[in-house]
Short mmCIF file of C-alpha atoms in Angstrom, two decimals:
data_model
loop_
_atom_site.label_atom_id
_atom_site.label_comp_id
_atom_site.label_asym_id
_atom_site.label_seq_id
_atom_site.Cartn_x
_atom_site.Cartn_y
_atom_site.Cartn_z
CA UNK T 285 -32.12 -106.93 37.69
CA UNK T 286 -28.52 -104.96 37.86
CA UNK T 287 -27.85 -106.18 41.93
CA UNK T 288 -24.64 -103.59 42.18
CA UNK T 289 -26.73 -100.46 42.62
CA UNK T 290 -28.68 -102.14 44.86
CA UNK T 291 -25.93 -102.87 46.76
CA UNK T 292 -24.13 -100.38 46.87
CA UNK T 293 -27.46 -97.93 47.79
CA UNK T 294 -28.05 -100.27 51.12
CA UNK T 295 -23.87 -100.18 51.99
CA UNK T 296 -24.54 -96.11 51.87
CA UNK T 297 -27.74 -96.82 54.06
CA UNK T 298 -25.88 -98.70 56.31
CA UNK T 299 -22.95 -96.21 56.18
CA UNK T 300 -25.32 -93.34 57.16
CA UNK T 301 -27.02 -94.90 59.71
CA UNK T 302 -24.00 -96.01 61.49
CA UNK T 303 -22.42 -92.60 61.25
CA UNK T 304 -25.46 -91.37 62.78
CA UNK T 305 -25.20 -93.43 65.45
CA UNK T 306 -21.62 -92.39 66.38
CA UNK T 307 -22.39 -88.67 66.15
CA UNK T 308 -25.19 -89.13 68.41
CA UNK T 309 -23.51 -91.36 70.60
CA UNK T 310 -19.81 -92.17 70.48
CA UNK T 311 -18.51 -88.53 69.34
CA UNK T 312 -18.40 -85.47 71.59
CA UNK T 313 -20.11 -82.99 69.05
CA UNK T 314 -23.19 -83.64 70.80
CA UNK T 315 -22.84 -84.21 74.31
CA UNK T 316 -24.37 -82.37 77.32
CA UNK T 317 -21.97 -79.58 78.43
CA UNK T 318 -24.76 -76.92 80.00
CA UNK T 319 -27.71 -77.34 82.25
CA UNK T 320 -29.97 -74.82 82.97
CA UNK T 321 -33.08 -74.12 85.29
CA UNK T 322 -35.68 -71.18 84.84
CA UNK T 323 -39.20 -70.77 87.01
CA UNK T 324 -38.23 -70.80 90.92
CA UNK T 325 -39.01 -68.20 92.90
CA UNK T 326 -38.38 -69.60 96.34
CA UNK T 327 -35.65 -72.51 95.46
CA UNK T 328 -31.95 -71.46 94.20
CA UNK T 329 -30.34 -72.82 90.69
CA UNK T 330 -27.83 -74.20 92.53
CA UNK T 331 -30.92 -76.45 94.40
CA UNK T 332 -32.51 -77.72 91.22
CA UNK T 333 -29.32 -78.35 89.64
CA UNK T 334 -27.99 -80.20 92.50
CA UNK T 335 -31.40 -82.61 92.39
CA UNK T 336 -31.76 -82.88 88.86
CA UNK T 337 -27.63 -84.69 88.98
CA UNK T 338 -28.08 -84.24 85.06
CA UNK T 339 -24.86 -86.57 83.87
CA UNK T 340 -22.80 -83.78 82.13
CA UNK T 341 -21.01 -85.36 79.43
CA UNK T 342 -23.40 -88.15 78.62
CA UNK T 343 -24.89 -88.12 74.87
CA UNK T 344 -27.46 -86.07 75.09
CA UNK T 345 -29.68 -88.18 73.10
CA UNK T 346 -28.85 -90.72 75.98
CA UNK T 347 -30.50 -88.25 78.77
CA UNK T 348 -33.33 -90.05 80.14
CA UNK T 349 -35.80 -86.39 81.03
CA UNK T 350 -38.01 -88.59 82.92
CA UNK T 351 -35.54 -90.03 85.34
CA UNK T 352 -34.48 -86.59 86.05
CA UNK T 353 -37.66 -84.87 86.06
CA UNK T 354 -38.57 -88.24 88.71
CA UNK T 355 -35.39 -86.90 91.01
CA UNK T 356 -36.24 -83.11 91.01
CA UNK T 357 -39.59 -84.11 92.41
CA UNK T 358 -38.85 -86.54 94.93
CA UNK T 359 -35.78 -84.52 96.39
CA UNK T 360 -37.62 -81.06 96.26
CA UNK T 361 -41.31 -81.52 97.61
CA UNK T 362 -41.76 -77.76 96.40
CA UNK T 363 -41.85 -78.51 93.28
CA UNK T 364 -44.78 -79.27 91.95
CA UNK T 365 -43.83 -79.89 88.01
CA UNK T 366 -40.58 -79.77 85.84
CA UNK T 367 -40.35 -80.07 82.36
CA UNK T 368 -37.08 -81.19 81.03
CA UNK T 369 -36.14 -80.96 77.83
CA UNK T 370 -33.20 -81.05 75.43
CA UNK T 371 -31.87 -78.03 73.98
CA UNK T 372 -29.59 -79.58 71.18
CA UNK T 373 -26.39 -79.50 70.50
CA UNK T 374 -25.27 -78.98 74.37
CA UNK T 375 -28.21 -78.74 76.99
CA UNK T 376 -30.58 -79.56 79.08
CA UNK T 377 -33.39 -77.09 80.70
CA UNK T 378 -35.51 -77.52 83.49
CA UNK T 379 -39.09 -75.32 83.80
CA UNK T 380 -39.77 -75.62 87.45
CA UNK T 381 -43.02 -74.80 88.36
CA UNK T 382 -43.23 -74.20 92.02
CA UNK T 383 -46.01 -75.13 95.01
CA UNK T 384 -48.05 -72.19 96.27
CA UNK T 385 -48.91 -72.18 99.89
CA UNK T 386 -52.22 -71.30 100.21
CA UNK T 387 -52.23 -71.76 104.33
CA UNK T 388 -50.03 -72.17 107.13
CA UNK T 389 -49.93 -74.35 109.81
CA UNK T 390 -48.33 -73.60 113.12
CA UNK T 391 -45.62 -76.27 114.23
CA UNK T 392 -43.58 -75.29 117.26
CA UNK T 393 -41.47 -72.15 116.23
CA UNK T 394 -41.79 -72.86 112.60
CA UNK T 395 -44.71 -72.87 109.71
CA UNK T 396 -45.64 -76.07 107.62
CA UNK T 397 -46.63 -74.58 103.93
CA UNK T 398 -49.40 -76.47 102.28
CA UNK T 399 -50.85 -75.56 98.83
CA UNK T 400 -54.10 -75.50 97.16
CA UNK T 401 -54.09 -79.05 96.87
CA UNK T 402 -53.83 -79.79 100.21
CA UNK T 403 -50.14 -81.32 100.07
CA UNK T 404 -48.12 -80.12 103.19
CA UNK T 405 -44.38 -79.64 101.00
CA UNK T 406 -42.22 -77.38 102.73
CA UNK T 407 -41.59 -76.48 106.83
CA UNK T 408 -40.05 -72.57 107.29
CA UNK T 409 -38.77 -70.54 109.95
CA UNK T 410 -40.74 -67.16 108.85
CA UNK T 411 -44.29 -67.03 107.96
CA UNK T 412 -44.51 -66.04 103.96
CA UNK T 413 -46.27 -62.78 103.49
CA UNK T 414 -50.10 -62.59 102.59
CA UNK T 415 -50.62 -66.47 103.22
CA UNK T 416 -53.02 -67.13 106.23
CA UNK T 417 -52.56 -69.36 108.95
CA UNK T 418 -54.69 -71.94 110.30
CA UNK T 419 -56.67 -72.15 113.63
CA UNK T 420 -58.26 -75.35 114.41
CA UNK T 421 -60.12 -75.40 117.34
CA UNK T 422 -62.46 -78.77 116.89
CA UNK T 423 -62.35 -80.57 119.52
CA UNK T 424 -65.63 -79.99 121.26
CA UNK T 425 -67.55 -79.75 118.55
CA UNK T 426 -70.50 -82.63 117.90
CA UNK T 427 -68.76 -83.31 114.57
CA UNK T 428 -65.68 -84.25 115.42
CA UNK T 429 -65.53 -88.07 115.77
CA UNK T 430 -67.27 -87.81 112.11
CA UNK T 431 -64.97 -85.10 110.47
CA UNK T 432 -60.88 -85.27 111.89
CA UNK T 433 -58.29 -82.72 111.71
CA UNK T 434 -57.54 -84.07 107.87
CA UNK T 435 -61.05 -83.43 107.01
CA UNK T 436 -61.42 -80.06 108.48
CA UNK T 437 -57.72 -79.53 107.21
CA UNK T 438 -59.62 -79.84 103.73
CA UNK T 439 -61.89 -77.33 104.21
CA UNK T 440 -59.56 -75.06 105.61
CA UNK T 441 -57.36 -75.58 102.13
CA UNK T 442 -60.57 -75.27 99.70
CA UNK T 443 -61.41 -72.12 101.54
CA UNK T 444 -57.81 -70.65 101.01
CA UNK T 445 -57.40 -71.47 97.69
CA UNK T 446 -60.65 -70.07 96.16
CA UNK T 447 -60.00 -66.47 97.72
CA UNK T 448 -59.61 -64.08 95.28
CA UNK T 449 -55.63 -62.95 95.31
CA UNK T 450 -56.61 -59.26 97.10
CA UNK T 451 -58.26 -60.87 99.56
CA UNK T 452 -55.88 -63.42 99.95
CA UNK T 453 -53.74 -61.16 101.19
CA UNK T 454 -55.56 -59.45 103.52
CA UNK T 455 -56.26 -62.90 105.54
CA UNK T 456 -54.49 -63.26 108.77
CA UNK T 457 -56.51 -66.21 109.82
CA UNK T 458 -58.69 -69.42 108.34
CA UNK T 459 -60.14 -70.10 111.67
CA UNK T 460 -61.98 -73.85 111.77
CA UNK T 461 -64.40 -74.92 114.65
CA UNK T 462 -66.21 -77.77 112.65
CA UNK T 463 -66.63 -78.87 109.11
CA UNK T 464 -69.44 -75.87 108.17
CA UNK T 465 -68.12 -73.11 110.51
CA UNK T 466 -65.49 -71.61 108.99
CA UNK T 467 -64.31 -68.05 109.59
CA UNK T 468 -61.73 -65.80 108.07
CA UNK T 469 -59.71 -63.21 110.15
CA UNK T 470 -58.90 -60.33 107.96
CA UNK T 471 -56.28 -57.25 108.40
CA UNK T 472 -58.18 -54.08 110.11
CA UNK T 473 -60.15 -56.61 113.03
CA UNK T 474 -62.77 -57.78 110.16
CA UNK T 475 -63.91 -61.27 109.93
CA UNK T 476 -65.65 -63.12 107.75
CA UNK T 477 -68.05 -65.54 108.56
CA UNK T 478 -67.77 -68.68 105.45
CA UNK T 479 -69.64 -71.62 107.07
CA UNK T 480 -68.31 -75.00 105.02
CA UNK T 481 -65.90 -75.55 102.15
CA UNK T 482 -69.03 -75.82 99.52
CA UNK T 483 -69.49 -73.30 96.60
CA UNK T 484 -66.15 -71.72 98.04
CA UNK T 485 -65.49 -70.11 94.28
CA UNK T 486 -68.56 -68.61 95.00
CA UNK T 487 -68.12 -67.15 98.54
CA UNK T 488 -64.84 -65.98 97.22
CA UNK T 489 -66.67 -64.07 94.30
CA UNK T 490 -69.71 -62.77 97.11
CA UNK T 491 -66.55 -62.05 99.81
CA UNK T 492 -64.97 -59.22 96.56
CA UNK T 493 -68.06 -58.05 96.11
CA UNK T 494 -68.83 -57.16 99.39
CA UNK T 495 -65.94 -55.62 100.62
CA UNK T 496 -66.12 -53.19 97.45
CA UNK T 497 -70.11 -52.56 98.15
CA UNK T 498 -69.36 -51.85 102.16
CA UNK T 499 -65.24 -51.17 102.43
CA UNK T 500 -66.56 -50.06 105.91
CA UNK T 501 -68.44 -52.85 107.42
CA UNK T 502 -66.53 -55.18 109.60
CA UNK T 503 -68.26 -57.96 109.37
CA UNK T 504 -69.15 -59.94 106.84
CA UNK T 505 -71.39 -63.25 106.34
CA UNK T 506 -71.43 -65.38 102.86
CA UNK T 507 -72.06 -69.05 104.46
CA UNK T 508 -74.84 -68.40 101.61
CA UNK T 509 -73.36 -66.99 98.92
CA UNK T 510 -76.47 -66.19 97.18
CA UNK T 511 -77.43 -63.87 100.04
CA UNK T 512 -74.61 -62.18 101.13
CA UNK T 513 -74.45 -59.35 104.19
CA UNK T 514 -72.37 -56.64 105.44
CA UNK T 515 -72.44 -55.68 109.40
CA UNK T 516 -70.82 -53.06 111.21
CA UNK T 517 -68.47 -50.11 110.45
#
C-alpha cells in the first residue's frame, strides 16, 4: 500500500480544514460589519438595535442568534418574537414581530396595553386608536370571591381578541360586571350585550352579521350566538 498519497491527501485535509477555520474565525473577510431590523411598527431601529447589542466585529459564525434573540425579548416586552439570522458575508437581521393590544386598561393618566394573549407589555401616555378599553365593575357581584379581577381580566381579553377587525374598531368599551356578563360599548351609543368569554369566535362571527342585517338597531344581544337579536333603531 503506497502510504505517500495517503499522506499527503490527509496533510491537504488538514490544510483545508484549518484554513477554513481561520477564514471563518481569525480573518476579517467574514466578520459582522451591518445589523439590520425590519417588522416594527410601534418600536424605532435605533430601539431594537440598541437591545439586540449584536457584537459588531465578532466572526459572524461566532454570533450566538439565540442569546440575542433572548435580549431583544427581555429588554423590549413588545416584542413578541424575533428571528435572527445571519446574512453572510457581513450581517445580521432581526424580524421583529410586534404585540397587538387588543384592550386597554386605565392606570392613572396613562393606558396599560395588553394583547390577545392576555400579557400586559407596554404602559402609554395616549390611548392607541380602535383598541377598546376596559371597565371592570365586579365588585358586588355574587361571583366575585370565585372569579378575581385576573379571571374576569381573561374574559375581557378573549372577548377582544375574537372581534372581527371592523368591529374592533368600532369598540369604545369591553365593559365586565361578572364572569358571563360582558358588554361591548360601540361608536354611535350601541352596545352589545356578549354574556361570558365562551364560543367568543362565534359571537364575533353572529356580532358581523348582525350589524350588516340591522346597521340601524342599537342594540344588540349574542350571549347565544346561535340565536342572535337586533333591538332598537
Amino acid at each position: 500500500m503506497r502510504r505517500g498519497p495517503v499522506l499527503a491527501s490527509l496533510a491537504a485535509a488538514v490544510l483545508l480544514a484549518a484554513g477554513g477555520t481561520w477564514v471563518l474565525y481569525g480573518s476579517s473577510w467574514l466578520r459582522v460589519e451591518k445589523v439590520a431590523a425590519t417588522g416594527m411598527d410601534v418600536l424605532t431601529s435605533e430601539q431594537v438595535l440598541g437591545a439586540a447589542a449584536v457584537p459588531v466585529g465578532a466572526p459572524l459564525v461566532s454570533v450566538d442568534t439565540d442569546e440575542i434573540e433572548g435580549r431583544v425579548r427581555g429588554r423590549l416586552p413588545r416584542i413578541d418574537s424575533v428571528d435572527v439570522v445571519r446574512a453572510w458575508p457581513h450581517g445580521i437581521g432581526l424580524k421583529v414581530t410586534e404585540r397587538k393590544p387588543v384592550l386597554l386598561i386605565k392606570k392613572d393618566a396613562n393606558f396599560v396595553e395588553v394583547d390577545a394573549s392576555g400579557v400586559r407589555f407596554d404602559t402609554v401616555p395616549k390611548a392607541p386608536a380602535g383598541v377598546p378599553v376596559l371597565e371592570l365593575n365586579a365588585g358586588r357581584s355574587p361571583s366575585a370571591r370565585r372569579f378575581d379581577e385576573e379571571r374576569l381580566l381573561h374574559e375581557a381579553v378573549l372577548v377582544a381578541g375574537a372581534l372581527p377587525e371592523p368591529i374592533a374598531r368600532e369598540t369604545v368599551q369591553v365593559k365586565v360586571g361578572s364572569y358571563d356578563s360582558v358588554v361591548l360599548e360601540l361608536t354611535g351609543g350601541r352596545s352589545v350585550t356578549w354574556g361570558s368569554g365562551e364560543q367568543s369566535d362565534a359571537k364575533g362571527r353572529a356580532l358581523n352579521a348582525l350589524l350588516k342585517a340591522a346597521p340601524k338597531a342599537v342594540h344588540f344581544d349574542v350571549s347565544v350566538p346561535t340565536a342572535p337579536a337586533a333591538s332598537g333603531s
